Amino acid sequence: MFLVDLRRLILLLATSSSLLTLGYTLYGAYSAERSILLEQSLENNRAYALKLASSTDQFVDTLQQQLAYSARVLSLNMHQSWQLDAETHRLKEQNNSFNSVLILNEEGKVLANSPPDLGLLGATLASSGVRQALNAKLPTVSQPYVSSTGRLLIFLSHPIVDSHGDYAGLVGGTIYLHEPNSLNTLLGEHFYRDGSQIYVVDKDKRLIYHQDRSRIGEVVQGNQAIDAVIQGRTSAMSLINSQGVGMLAGFAPARDIQWGVVVQRPTHVVLNELDALLAEVLRNTIPFFLLVLVLIWMLALLIAKPLRKLARTAPHWDSPSASERIEKVHAWYFEARQIKLAMLIGLKKLNRKIGVMDQERNTDPLTGLMNRRGMASTLQQWKEADLPFAALACDIDHFKLVNDTYGHDAGDLVLRFLADTMRACTRDTDVLCRAGGEEFFLFLPNQNIEQAAQLAERLRNLVSRTESPIGQNITISIGVAHWPVHASDQAEVLKMADQALYDAKRNGRNRVEIVGLPGRASKSD
C-alpha cells in the first residue's frame, strides 16, 4: 500500500491552509470593500444631485430677481419704445442667462424683444407659457413647451405694474432647452468623466436637460429614480438604465420649480477601481507568499524525522491529555515552531496589507485628510463617548473659476494648499476632513463656539493672506455650529454648519458665519 511521505504531507497541508486562508481573507476584504465603495458612490451621487438641485433653485431664483428688477424699471416707461428695447437688450446680454427676452402688454402683444431678429415685434403670443403668465399676473416658471418659433423652451416671467397699480403686462425670458445657455452650463460641468450622466426632469417626467441633447423633451417611463424624485424624495439606488447598463443613481428635487435632478454612475466603473486595488494587493502579496512556500519546502526536508514523534500522538487524540501532549511538542520542537512562525509572519503581512486598505478607505488620497467614511466613524466614536465638539464647514470661494482658468491639476494643488493651511491652524486632536470637491470639515473636540469662531477667523485670514499655488490669493467661506449646543443630533449639526456656509456664500464670501449669530465678514486683508 502506497503511503505519502511526511514531507509531501507537510507541503500539502501548509500550502492548502495558506491558500484557503489567503483566499478567504481576500474574499472577505473584497466583499467588504465592494459594499463600501458602492455605498460611497451612491452617497456621493445623492450629495451631488442635492447640490445641483439647490444650485438650480438658486439659479432660477436669480433669474426671477433679474426680471423683477426690470419690471420695476419698466413700470414707469412702458410707453417709451427705446427704453423697452434697451431693457430687453440688457437682460439678454448681461450674463447669457436667457436665450431671448420679451416685453408683452396685458393682451400678450410683443412690445420689445431681444434679439431683434426674432420677428415677434407687434405679434400677439398665445403659447401656453405666455397664457399662463398673463392669466396668473404673478412671477411664473412655465413647464417646457414648444413655442411659436418651434423651439422647446421654458418661459420665466414677472408682471409689470404701472404707477397706478394697474397690471400693464410682463417681462419674460426664455431658456431654449436645445441651445447653449447658463442653465446648460450649470448642469453640464460635473466631476465625472467615466460614462456618468446627469439629467433633469420636470414633474411630467420630461427631460429638461440631458448630456445627449437629442433626448431633451423625451418623456421617460419606468425609471425608478425619476419616479422617486418627482415625488419629492432625495435618495440613491442601484438600477438598470434604458440601455441595460447597471447604474448607481442619486437624486434630489429642485423643490421651488418642481424639477428633479438625477446623477448616475456606471456600476462597473466603481467595481473596476476595486479590481485594480485588489490586483495591487495580490502583486504585493504573492511574491511573499511564494517565498513562504519555498521556505516551508526546505524546512519539510529537515523536520521529517522529528515529526514522527508528533505522529505518535495520533492514536491518543481522543484522550483528555491529547491536547496537552501536542502542546508540549510545539513548546519544545524548534523546527515545528519555525513553520508556525513562518505561517504567522505570512498572515501578519497579509493583515498588514488589509490594514493599509482599511486606512486608504478612510483617507482622501489627494489631501491626506479623512474622507466621509472616516469622518462618520470618528463622529460615531465621539457620540458614544459623549464628547462635545465644534463643526466648521469650509468651502473654497469661486473654486470652479480656478479649475476653469488654471486647469484641474492646479485645482488639486489649491486643495492640497488649503489642507496644509488647515493643519497649520489646528491641534493634533482636531479632525480634518475633505467631504468632496472643494468642501471641507474641521471638527474641534472640547471647543466652544467662541474658540471655534476664533480658529475659523484665523484660518480664513491666513488663507486670504497667503499666496496659493496658482500665484494669487484665494478666499474661503466657513460655517460654524456646535454639538450639542445647536442640536442634539450630530447630522443636524452638520447640516446647520453647512447651511451657515451657504449663508456665508450668499452674504459675499470670504467670511465666517456662526449658527445663531451675525456673520463675520472679511476684514481688510
Coordinates of C-alpha atoms in Angstrom, one line a residue, residues 32-229:
A32 CA -16.4 44.4 2.4
E33 CA -14.7 46.9 0.2
R34 CA -17.2 46.3 -2.6
S35 CA -20.1 47.1 -0.3
I36 CA -18.3 50.2 1.0
L37 CA -17.4 51.5 -2.5
L38 CA -21.0 51.0 -3.8
E39 CA -22.4 52.8 -0.7
Q40 CA -19.9 55.6 -1.1
S41 CA -20.7 56.1 -4.8
L42 CA -24.4 56.1 -4.1
E43 CA -23.9 58.7 -1.3
N44 CA -21.6 60.8 -3.5
N45 CA -24.2 60.8 -6.3
R46 CA -27.0 61.7 -3.9
A47 CA -25.0 64.5 -2.4
Y48 CA -24.0 65.9 -5.8
A49 CA -27.6 65.7 -7.0
L50 CA -28.7 67.6 -3.9
K51 CA -26.1 70.2 -4.6
L52 CA -27.1 70.6 -8.2
A53 CA -30.8 70.8 -7.3
S54 CA -30.0 73.5 -4.8
S55 CA -27.9 75.4 -7.4
T56 CA -30.7 75.1 -9.9
D57 CA -33.2 76.5 -7.5
Q58 CA -30.8 79.4 -6.8
F59 CA -30.2 79.9 -10.5
V60 CA -33.9 80.2 -11.3
D61 CA -34.4 82.5 -8.2
T62 CA -31.6 84.7 -9.5
L63 CA -33.3 84.9 -12.9
Q64 CA -36.6 85.9 -11.3
Q65 CA -34.8 88.6 -9.3
Q66 CA -33.4 90.0 -12.6
L67 CA -36.9 90.0 -14.2
A68 CA -38.3 91.7 -11.0
Y69 CA -35.8 94.4 -11.2
S70 CA -36.6 95.0 -14.9
A71 CA -40.3 95.0 -14.1
R72 CA -39.7 97.9 -11.6
V73 CA -37.7 99.8 -14.2
L74 CA -40.3 99.3 -16.9
S75 CA -43.3 100.2 -14.7
L76 CA -42.6 103.9 -15.4
N77 CA -41.5 103.5 -19.0
M78 CA -44.0 101.2 -20.8
H79 CA -44.7 103.8 -23.4
Q80 CA -41.1 104.6 -24.3
S81 CA -40.0 102.1 -27.0
W82 CA -36.3 103.0 -26.7
Q83 CA -36.4 102.2 -23.0
L84 CA -38.1 98.8 -23.7
D85 CA -35.5 97.9 -26.3
A86 CA -32.7 98.9 -24.0
E87 CA -34.0 96.8 -21.2
T88 CA -34.6 93.7 -23.3
H89 CA -31.1 94.1 -24.7
R90 CA -29.6 94.5 -21.2
L91 CA -31.4 91.4 -19.9
K92 CA -30.3 89.3 -22.9
E93 CA -26.7 90.3 -22.9
Q94 CA -25.8 90.8 -19.2
N95 CA -24.9 87.1 -18.4
N96 CA -26.2 84.8 -21.2
S97 CA -28.9 83.5 -18.8
F98 CA -31.8 83.9 -21.3
N99 CA -31.8 82.9 -25.0
S100 CA -34.4 85.6 -25.7
V101 CA -36.2 88.4 -23.7
L102 CA -39.7 89.7 -24.4
I103 CA -41.9 92.5 -23.1
L104 CA -45.6 92.0 -23.6
N105 CA -48.6 94.2 -22.8
E106 CA -51.6 92.9 -20.9
E107 CA -53.0 91.3 -24.1
G108 CA -49.9 89.4 -25.0
K109 CA -48.7 91.8 -27.7
V110 CA -44.9 91.9 -28.1
L111 CA -43.7 95.5 -27.4
A112 CA -40.0 94.7 -27.5
N113 CA -37.8 91.6 -27.9
S114 CA -34.1 90.7 -27.9
P115 CA -32.5 89.5 -30.1
P116 CA -34.2 91.8 -32.6
D117 CA -34.3 89.1 -35.4
L118 CA -36.9 87.0 -33.5
G119 CA -39.5 88.6 -35.8
L120 CA -42.1 88.7 -33.0
L121 CA -42.4 92.5 -32.6
G122 CA -46.1 93.5 -32.7
A123 CA -47.3 89.9 -32.7
T124 CA -49.7 88.7 -30.1
L125 CA -48.5 85.5 -28.5
A126 CA -50.8 82.7 -27.4
S127 CA -48.4 80.0 -26.3
S128 CA -49.1 78.0 -23.1
G129 CA -46.3 79.6 -21.1
V130 CA -47.3 83.2 -22.1
R131 CA -51.0 82.5 -21.4
Q132 CA -50.2 81.0 -18.0
A133 CA -48.1 84.1 -17.1
L134 CA -50.7 86.6 -18.4
N135 CA -53.6 84.9 -16.6
A136 CA -51.7 84.5 -13.3
K137 CA -50.3 88.0 -13.2
L138 CA -47.6 86.6 -10.9
P139 CA -44.0 85.6 -11.3
T140 CA -44.0 82.3 -13.1
V141 CA -41.8 79.5 -14.4
S142 CA -43.5 77.5 -17.1
Q143 CA -43.3 73.8 -17.8
P144 CA -41.4 73.0 -21.1
Y145 CA -43.4 73.7 -24.2
V146 CA -42.9 74.3 -28.0
S147 CA -43.0 78.0 -28.9
S148 CA -44.3 79.6 -32.0
T149 CA -40.7 79.5 -33.3
G150 CA -40.7 75.7 -33.0
R151 CA -38.3 75.6 -30.1
L152 CA -38.7 73.6 -26.9
L153 CA -38.3 76.2 -24.1
I154 CA -39.0 77.3 -20.6
F155 CA -40.6 80.8 -20.1
L156 CA -39.8 82.8 -16.9
S157 CA -41.8 86.0 -16.4
H158 CA -42.6 88.8 -13.9
P159 CA -45.6 91.1 -14.1
I160 CA -45.3 94.8 -14.7
V161 CA -47.5 97.1 -12.7
D162 CA -47.7 100.7 -13.7
S163 CA -47.5 103.8 -11.4
H164 CA -51.3 103.5 -10.7
G165 CA -51.0 99.9 -9.5
D166 CA -52.7 98.5 -12.7
Y167 CA -51.4 95.4 -14.5
A168 CA -49.5 96.6 -17.6
G169 CA -48.1 93.3 -19.0
L170 CA -45.0 91.3 -18.3
V171 CA -41.3 91.0 -18.9
G172 CA -40.1 87.5 -19.6
G173 CA -37.1 85.5 -20.6
T174 CA -36.9 82.2 -22.5
I175 CA -34.4 79.3 -22.0
Y176 CA -34.1 77.2 -25.2
L177 CA -33.5 73.7 -23.9
H178 CA -31.6 72.5 -27.0
E179 CA -29.3 75.5 -27.2
P180 CA -26.4 76.8 -25.1
N181 CA -27.3 79.0 -22.1
S182 CA -26.3 79.4 -18.4
L183 CA -28.6 76.5 -17.3
N184 CA -26.8 74.1 -19.6
T185 CA -23.5 75.4 -18.3
L186 CA -24.6 75.0 -14.7
L187 CA -25.7 71.4 -15.2
G188 CA -23.0 70.4 -17.8
E189 CA -20.0 71.0 -15.6
H190 CA -19.5 67.9 -13.3
F191 CA -16.7 65.9 -11.8
Y192 CA -17.2 62.6 -13.6
R193 CA -15.6 61.8 -17.0
D194 CA -16.3 58.0 -17.0
G195 CA -19.7 57.4 -18.6
S196 CA -21.6 59.1 -15.7
Q197 CA -24.7 61.0 -16.5
I198 CA -26.6 64.0 -15.2
Y199 CA -30.2 64.7 -16.3
V200 CA -33.1 66.8 -15.1
V201 CA -36.8 66.1 -15.5
D202 CA -39.9 68.1 -14.9
K203 CA -43.0 67.0 -12.9
D204 CA -44.3 65.2 -16.1
K205 CA -41.1 63.1 -16.4
R206 CA -40.0 65.1 -19.4
L207 CA -36.2 65.5 -19.9
I208 CA -35.3 69.2 -19.4
Y209 CA -31.6 68.6 -19.5
H210 CA -29.5 65.6 -20.7
Q211 CA -25.9 65.3 -21.9
D212 CA -27.4 63.7 -25.1
R213 CA -29.3 66.8 -26.4
S214 CA -31.3 64.6 -28.8
R215 CA -33.1 63.2 -25.7
I216 CA -34.2 66.6 -24.4
G217 CA -38.0 66.7 -24.4
E218 CA -38.4 62.9 -24.1
V219 CA -40.8 61.6 -21.5
V220 CA -39.1 58.8 -19.6
Q221 CA -41.2 55.9 -18.2
G222 CA -40.2 53.0 -16.0
N223 CA -37.3 54.7 -14.3
Q224 CA -37.3 54.2 -10.6
A225 CA -35.1 57.2 -9.8
I226 CA -37.3 59.5 -11.9
D227 CA -40.4 58.1 -10.3
A228 CA -38.9 58.8 -6.8
V229 CA -37.5 62.2 -7.4

